PDB file of C-alpha atoms in Angstrom:
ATOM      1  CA  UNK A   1     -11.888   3.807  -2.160  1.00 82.00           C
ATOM      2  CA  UNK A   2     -12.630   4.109  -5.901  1.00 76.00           C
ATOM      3  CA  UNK A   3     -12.459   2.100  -8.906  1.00 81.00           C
ATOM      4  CA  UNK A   4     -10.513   2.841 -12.140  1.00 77.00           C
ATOM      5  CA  UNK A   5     -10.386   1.258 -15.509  1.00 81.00           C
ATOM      6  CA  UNK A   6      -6.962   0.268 -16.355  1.00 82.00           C
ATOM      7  CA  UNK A   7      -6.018  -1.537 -19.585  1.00 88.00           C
ATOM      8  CA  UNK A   8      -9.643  -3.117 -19.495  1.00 86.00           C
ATOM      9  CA  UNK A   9      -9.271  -4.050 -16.399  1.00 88.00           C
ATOM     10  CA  UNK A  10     -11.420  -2.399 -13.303  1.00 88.00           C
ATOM     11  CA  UNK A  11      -9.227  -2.170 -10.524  1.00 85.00           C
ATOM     12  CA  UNK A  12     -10.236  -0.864  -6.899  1.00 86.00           C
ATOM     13  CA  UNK A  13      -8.026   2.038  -5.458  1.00 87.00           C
ATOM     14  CA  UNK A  14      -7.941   2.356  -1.631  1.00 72.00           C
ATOM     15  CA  UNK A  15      -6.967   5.561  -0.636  1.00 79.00           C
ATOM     16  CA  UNK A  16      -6.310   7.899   2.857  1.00 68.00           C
ATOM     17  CA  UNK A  17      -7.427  11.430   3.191  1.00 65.00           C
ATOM     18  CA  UNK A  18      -3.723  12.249   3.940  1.00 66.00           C
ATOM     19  CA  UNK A  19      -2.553  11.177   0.119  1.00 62.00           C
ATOM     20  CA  UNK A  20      -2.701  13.065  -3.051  1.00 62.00           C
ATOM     21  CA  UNK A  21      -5.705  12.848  -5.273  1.00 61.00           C
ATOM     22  CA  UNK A  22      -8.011  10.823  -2.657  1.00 54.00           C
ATOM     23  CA  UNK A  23     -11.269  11.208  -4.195  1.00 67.00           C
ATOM     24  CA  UNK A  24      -9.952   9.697  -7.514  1.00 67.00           C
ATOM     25  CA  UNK A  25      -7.191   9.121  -9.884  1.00 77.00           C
ATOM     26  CA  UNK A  26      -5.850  12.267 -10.899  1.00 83.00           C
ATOM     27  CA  UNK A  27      -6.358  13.311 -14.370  1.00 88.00           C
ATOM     28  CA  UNK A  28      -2.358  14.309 -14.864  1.00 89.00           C
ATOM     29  CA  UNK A  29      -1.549  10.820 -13.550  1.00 90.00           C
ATOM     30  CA  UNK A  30      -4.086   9.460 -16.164  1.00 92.00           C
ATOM     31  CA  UNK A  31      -2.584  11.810 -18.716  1.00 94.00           C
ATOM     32  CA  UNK A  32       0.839  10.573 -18.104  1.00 95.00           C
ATOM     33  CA  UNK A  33      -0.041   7.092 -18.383  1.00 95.00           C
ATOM     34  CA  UNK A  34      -1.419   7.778 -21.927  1.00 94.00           C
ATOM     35  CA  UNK A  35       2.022   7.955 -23.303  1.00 96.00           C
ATOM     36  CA  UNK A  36       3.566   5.095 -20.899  1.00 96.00           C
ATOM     37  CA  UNK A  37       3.313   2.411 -24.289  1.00 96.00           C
ATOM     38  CA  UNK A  38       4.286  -0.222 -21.579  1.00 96.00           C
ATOM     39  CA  UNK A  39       5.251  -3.616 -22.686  1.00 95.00           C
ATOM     40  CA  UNK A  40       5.834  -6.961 -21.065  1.00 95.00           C
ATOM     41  CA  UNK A  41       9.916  -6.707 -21.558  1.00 95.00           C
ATOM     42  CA  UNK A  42       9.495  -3.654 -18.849  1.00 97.00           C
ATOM     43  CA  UNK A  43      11.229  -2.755 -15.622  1.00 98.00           C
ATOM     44  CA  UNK A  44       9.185  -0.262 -14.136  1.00 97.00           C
ATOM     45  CA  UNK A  45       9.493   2.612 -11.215  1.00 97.00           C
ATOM     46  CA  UNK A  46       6.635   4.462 -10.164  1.00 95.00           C
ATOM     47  CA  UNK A  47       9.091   7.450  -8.115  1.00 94.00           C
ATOM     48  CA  UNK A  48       6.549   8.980  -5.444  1.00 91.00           C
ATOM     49  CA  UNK A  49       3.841   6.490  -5.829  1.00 92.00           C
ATOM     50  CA  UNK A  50       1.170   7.351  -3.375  1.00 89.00           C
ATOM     51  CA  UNK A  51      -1.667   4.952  -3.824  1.00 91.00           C
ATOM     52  CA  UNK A  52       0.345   2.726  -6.594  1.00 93.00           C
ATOM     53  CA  UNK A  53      -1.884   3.475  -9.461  1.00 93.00           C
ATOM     54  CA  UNK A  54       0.763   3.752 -11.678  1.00 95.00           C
ATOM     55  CA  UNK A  55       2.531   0.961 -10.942  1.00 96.00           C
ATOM     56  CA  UNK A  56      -1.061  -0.993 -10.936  1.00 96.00           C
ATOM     57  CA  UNK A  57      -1.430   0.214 -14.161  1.00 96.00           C
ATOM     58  CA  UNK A  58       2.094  -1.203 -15.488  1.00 97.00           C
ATOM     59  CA  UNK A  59       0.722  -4.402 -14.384  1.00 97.00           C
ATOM     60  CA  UNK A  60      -2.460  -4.148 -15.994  1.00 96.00           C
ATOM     61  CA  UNK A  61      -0.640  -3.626 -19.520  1.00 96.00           C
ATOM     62  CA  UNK A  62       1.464  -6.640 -19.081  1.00 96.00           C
ATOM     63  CA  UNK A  63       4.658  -5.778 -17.093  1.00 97.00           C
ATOM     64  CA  UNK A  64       5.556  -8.537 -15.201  1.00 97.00           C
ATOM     65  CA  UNK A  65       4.516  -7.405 -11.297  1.00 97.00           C
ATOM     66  CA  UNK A  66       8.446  -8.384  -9.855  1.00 96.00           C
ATOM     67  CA  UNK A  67       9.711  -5.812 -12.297  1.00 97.00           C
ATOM     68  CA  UNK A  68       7.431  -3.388 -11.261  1.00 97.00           C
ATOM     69  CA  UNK A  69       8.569  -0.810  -7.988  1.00 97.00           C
ATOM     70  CA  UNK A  70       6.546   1.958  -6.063  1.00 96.00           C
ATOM     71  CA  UNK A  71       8.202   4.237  -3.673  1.00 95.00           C
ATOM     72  CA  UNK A  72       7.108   7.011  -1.656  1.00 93.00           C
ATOM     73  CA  UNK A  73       8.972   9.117   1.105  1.00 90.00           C
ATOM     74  CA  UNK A  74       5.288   8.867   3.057  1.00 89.00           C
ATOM     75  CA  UNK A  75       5.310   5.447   4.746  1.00 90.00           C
ATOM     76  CA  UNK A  76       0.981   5.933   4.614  1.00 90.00           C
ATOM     77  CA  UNK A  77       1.668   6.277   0.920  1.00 90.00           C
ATOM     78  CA  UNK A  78       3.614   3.086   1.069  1.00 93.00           C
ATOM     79  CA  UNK A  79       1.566   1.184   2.920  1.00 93.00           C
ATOM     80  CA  UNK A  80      -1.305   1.922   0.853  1.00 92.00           C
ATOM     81  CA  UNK A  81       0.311   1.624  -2.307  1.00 94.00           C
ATOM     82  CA  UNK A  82       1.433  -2.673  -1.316  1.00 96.00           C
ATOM     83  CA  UNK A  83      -2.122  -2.689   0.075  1.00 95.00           C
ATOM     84  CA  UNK A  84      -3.540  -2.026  -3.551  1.00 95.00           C
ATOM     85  CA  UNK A  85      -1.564  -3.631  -5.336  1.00 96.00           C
ATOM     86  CA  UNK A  86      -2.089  -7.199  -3.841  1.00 96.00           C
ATOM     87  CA  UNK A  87      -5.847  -6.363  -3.941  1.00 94.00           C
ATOM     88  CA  UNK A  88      -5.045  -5.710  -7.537  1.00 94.00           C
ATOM     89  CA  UNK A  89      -3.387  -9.274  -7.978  1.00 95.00           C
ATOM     90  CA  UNK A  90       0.382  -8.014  -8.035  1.00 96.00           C
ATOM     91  CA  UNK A  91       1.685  -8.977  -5.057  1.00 96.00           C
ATOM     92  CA  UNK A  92       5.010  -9.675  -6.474  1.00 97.00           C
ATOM     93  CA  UNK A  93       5.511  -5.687  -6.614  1.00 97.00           C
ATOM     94  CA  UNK A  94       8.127  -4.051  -4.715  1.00 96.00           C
ATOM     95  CA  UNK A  95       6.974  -1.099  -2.422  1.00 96.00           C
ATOM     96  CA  UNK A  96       9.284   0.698  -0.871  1.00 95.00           C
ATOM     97  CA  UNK A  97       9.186   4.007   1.450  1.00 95.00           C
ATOM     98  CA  UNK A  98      12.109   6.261   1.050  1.00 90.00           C
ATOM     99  CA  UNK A  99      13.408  10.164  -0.120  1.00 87.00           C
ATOM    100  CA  UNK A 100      13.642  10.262  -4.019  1.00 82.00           C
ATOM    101  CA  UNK A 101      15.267   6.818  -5.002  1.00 88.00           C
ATOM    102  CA  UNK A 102      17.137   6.313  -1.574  1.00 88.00           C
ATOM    103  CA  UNK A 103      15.958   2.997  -0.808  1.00 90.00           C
ATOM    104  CA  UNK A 104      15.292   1.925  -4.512  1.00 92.00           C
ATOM    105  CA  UNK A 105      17.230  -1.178  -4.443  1.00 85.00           C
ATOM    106  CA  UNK A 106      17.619  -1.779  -8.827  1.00 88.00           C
ATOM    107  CA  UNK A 107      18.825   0.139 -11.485  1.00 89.00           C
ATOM    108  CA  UNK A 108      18.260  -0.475 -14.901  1.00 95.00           C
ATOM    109  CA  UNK A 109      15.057   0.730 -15.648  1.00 97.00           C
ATOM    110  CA  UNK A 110      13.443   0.713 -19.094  1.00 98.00           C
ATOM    111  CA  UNK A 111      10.625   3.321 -17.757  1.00 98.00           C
ATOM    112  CA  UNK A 112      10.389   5.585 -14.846  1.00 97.00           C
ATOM    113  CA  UNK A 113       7.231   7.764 -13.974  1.00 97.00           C
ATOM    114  CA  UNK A 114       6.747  10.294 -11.888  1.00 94.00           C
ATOM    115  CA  UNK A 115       3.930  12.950 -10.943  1.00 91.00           C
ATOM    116  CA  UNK A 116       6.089  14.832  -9.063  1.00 85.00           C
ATOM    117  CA  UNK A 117       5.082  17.839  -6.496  1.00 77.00           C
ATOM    118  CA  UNK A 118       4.769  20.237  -8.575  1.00 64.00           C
ATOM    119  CA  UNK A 119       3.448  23.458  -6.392  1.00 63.00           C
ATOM    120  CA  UNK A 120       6.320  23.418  -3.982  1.00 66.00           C
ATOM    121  CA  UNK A 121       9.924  24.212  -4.801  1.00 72.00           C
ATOM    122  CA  UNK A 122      11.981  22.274  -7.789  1.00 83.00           C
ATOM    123  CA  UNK A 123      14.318  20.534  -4.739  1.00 85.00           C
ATOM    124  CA  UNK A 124      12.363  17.005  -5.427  1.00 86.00           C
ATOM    125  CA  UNK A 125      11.639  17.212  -8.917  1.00 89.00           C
ATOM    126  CA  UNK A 126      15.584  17.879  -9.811  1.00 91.00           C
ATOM    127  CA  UNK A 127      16.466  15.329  -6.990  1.00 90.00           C
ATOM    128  CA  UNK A 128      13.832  13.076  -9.170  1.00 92.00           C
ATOM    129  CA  UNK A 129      15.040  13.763 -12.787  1.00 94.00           C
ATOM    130  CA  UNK A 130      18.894  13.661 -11.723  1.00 94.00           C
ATOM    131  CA  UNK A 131      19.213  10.268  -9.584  1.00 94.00           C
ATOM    132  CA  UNK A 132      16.144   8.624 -12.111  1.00 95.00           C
ATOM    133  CA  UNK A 133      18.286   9.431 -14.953  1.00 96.00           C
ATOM    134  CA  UNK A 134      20.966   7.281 -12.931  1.00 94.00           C
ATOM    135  CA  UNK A 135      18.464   3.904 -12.735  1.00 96.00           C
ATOM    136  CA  UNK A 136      17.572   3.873 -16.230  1.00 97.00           C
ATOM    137  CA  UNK A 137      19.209   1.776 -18.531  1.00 97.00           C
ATOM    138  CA  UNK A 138      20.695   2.933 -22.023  1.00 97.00           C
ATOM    139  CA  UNK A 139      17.428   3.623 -24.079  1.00 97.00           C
ATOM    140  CA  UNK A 140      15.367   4.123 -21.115  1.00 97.00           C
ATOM    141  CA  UNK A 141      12.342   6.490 -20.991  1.00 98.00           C
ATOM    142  CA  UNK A 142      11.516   9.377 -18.175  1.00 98.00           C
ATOM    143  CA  UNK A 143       8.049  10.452 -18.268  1.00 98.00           C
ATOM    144  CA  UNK A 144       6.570  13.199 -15.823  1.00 96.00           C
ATOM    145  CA  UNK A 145       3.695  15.372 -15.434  1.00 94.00           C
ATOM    146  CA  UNK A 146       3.361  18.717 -14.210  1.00 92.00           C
ATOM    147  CA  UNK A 147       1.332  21.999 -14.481  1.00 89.00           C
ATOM    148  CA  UNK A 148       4.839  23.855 -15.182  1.00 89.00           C
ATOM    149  CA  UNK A 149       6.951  23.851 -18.425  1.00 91.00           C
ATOM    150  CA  UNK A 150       9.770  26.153 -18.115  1.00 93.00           C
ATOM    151  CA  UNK A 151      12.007  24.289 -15.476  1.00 92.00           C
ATOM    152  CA  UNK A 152      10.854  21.217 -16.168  1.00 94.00           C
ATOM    153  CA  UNK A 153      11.939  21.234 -20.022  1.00 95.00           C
ATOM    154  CA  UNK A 154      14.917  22.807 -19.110  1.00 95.00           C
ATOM    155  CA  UNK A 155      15.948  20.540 -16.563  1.00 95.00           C
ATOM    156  CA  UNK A 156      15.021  17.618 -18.945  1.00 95.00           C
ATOM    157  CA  UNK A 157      17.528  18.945 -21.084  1.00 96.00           C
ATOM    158  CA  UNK A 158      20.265  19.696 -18.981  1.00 95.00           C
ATOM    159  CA  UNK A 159      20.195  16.116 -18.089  1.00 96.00           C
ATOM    160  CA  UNK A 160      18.702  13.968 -21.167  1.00 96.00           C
ATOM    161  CA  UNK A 161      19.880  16.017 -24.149  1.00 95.00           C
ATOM    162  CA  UNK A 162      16.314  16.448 -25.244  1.00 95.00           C
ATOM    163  CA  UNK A 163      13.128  16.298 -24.187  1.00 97.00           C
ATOM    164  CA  UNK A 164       9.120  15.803 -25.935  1.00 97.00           C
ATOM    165  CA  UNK A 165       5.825  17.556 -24.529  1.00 97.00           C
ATOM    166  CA  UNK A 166       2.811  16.625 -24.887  1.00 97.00           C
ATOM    167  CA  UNK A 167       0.309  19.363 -23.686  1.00 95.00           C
ATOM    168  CA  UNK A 168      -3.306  18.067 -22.227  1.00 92.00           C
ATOM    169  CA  UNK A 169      -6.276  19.310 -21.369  1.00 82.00           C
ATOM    170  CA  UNK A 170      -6.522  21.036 -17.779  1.00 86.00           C
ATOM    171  CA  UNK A 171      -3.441  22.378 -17.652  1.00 90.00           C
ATOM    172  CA  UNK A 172      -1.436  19.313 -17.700  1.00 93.00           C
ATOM    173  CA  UNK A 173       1.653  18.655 -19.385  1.00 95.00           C
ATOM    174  CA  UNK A 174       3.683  15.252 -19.505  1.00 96.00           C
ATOM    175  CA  UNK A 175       7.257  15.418 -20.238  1.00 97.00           C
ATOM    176  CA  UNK A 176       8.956  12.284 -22.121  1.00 98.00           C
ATOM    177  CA  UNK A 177      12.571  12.098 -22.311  1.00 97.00           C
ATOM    178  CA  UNK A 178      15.013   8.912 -23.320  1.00 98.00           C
ATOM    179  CA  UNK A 179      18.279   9.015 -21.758  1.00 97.00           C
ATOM    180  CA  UNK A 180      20.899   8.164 -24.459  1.00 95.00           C
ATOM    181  CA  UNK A 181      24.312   8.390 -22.851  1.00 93.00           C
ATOM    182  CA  UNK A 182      26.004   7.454 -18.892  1.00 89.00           C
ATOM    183  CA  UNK A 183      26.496  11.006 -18.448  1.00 90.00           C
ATOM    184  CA  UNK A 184      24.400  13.997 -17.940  1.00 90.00           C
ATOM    185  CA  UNK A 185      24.018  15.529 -21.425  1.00 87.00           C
ATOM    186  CA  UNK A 186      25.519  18.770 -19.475  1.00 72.00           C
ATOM    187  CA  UNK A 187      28.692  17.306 -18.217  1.00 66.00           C
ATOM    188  CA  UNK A 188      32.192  16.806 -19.585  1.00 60.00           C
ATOM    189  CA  UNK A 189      33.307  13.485 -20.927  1.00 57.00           C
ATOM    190  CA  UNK A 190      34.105  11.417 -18.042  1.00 53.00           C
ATOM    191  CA  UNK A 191      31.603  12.455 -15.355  1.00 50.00           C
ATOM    192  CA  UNK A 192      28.295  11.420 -14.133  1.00 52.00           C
ATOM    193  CA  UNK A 193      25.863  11.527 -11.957  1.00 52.00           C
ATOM    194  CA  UNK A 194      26.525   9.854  -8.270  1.00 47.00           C
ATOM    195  CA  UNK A 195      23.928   6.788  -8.124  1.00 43.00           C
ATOM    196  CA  UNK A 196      22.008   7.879  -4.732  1.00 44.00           C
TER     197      UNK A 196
END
């Protein structure tokens, strides 16, 4: 377990030796949530949660807790994730466990976030980026962070049109994109992305 200073507020993180970052919050996570500008009108998804701080953290800057979601394909990750989020005083969150958005149950997001394995092959980030683009509403952000540009930006743009960086310290970068349109900005008029 470890705390973390959220939007003022000191909030304790329980964690599992089996999850990413269990020794602290990681500082890409942190990085992301830098450019996150939540506000209370907010429907939140924190895609591959693990321990929930991102979602936490939504709820620390005002975001109502039952338009906040967490999922995770690792049911430990889960678990965890609804464990710190009532100890947070969110209970109202929805956690669920599932591949990508598979058991995501809204659409209509106004934010989603992601820090999204990064080291392993691009098979979850594009499954990520294509079926989040699909929950967001009109004017809805996508924000990830990664230690890789190249794909990344250019998948960002395949799909969103466009896409901002914003490079940190350690490596990190955090991709922001807004998705303007119902279809993938590289598709013909009249096609779009399956909702999965």
């Amino acid at each position: 377990m470890y705390s973390v200073e959220l939007s003022g507020k000191l909030v304790e993180i329980n964690t599992d030796v089996s999850l990413f970052s269990p020794q602290g919050p990681d500082k890409g996570t942190l990085s992301m949530l830098e450019h996150a500008n939540f506000t209370s009108e907010d429907k939140v998804l924190d895609l591959g949660c693990g321990t929930g701080i991102v979602g936490i953290a939504a709820c620390c800057a005002g975001v109502l807790p039952s338009n906040v979601t967490m999922t995770d394909v690792d049911y430990k990750a889960a678990e965890v994730a609804a464990g710190n989020a009532k100890r947070a005083g969110f209970p109202e969150c929805t956690v669920v466990c599932g591949d990508a958005l598979t058991k995501v149950p809204d659409s209509d997001y106004s934010i989603i976030l992601s820090n999204p394995p990064y080291h392993t092959d691009f098979a979850v980030a594009k499954a990520f980026i294509e079926k989040g683009f699909n929950r967001l509403k009109i004017g809805g952000r996508m924000l990830m962070v990664t230690k890789r540009r190249d794909w990344y930006k250019n998948k960002m743009i395949s799909v969103f049109g466009g896409v901002k960086i914003y490079d940190h310290e350690d490596g990190y970068i955090v991709f922001e994109s807004v998705k303007k349109s119902d279809r993938y900005a590289g598709t013909k008029p009249g096609k779009k992305g399956k909702k999965k």
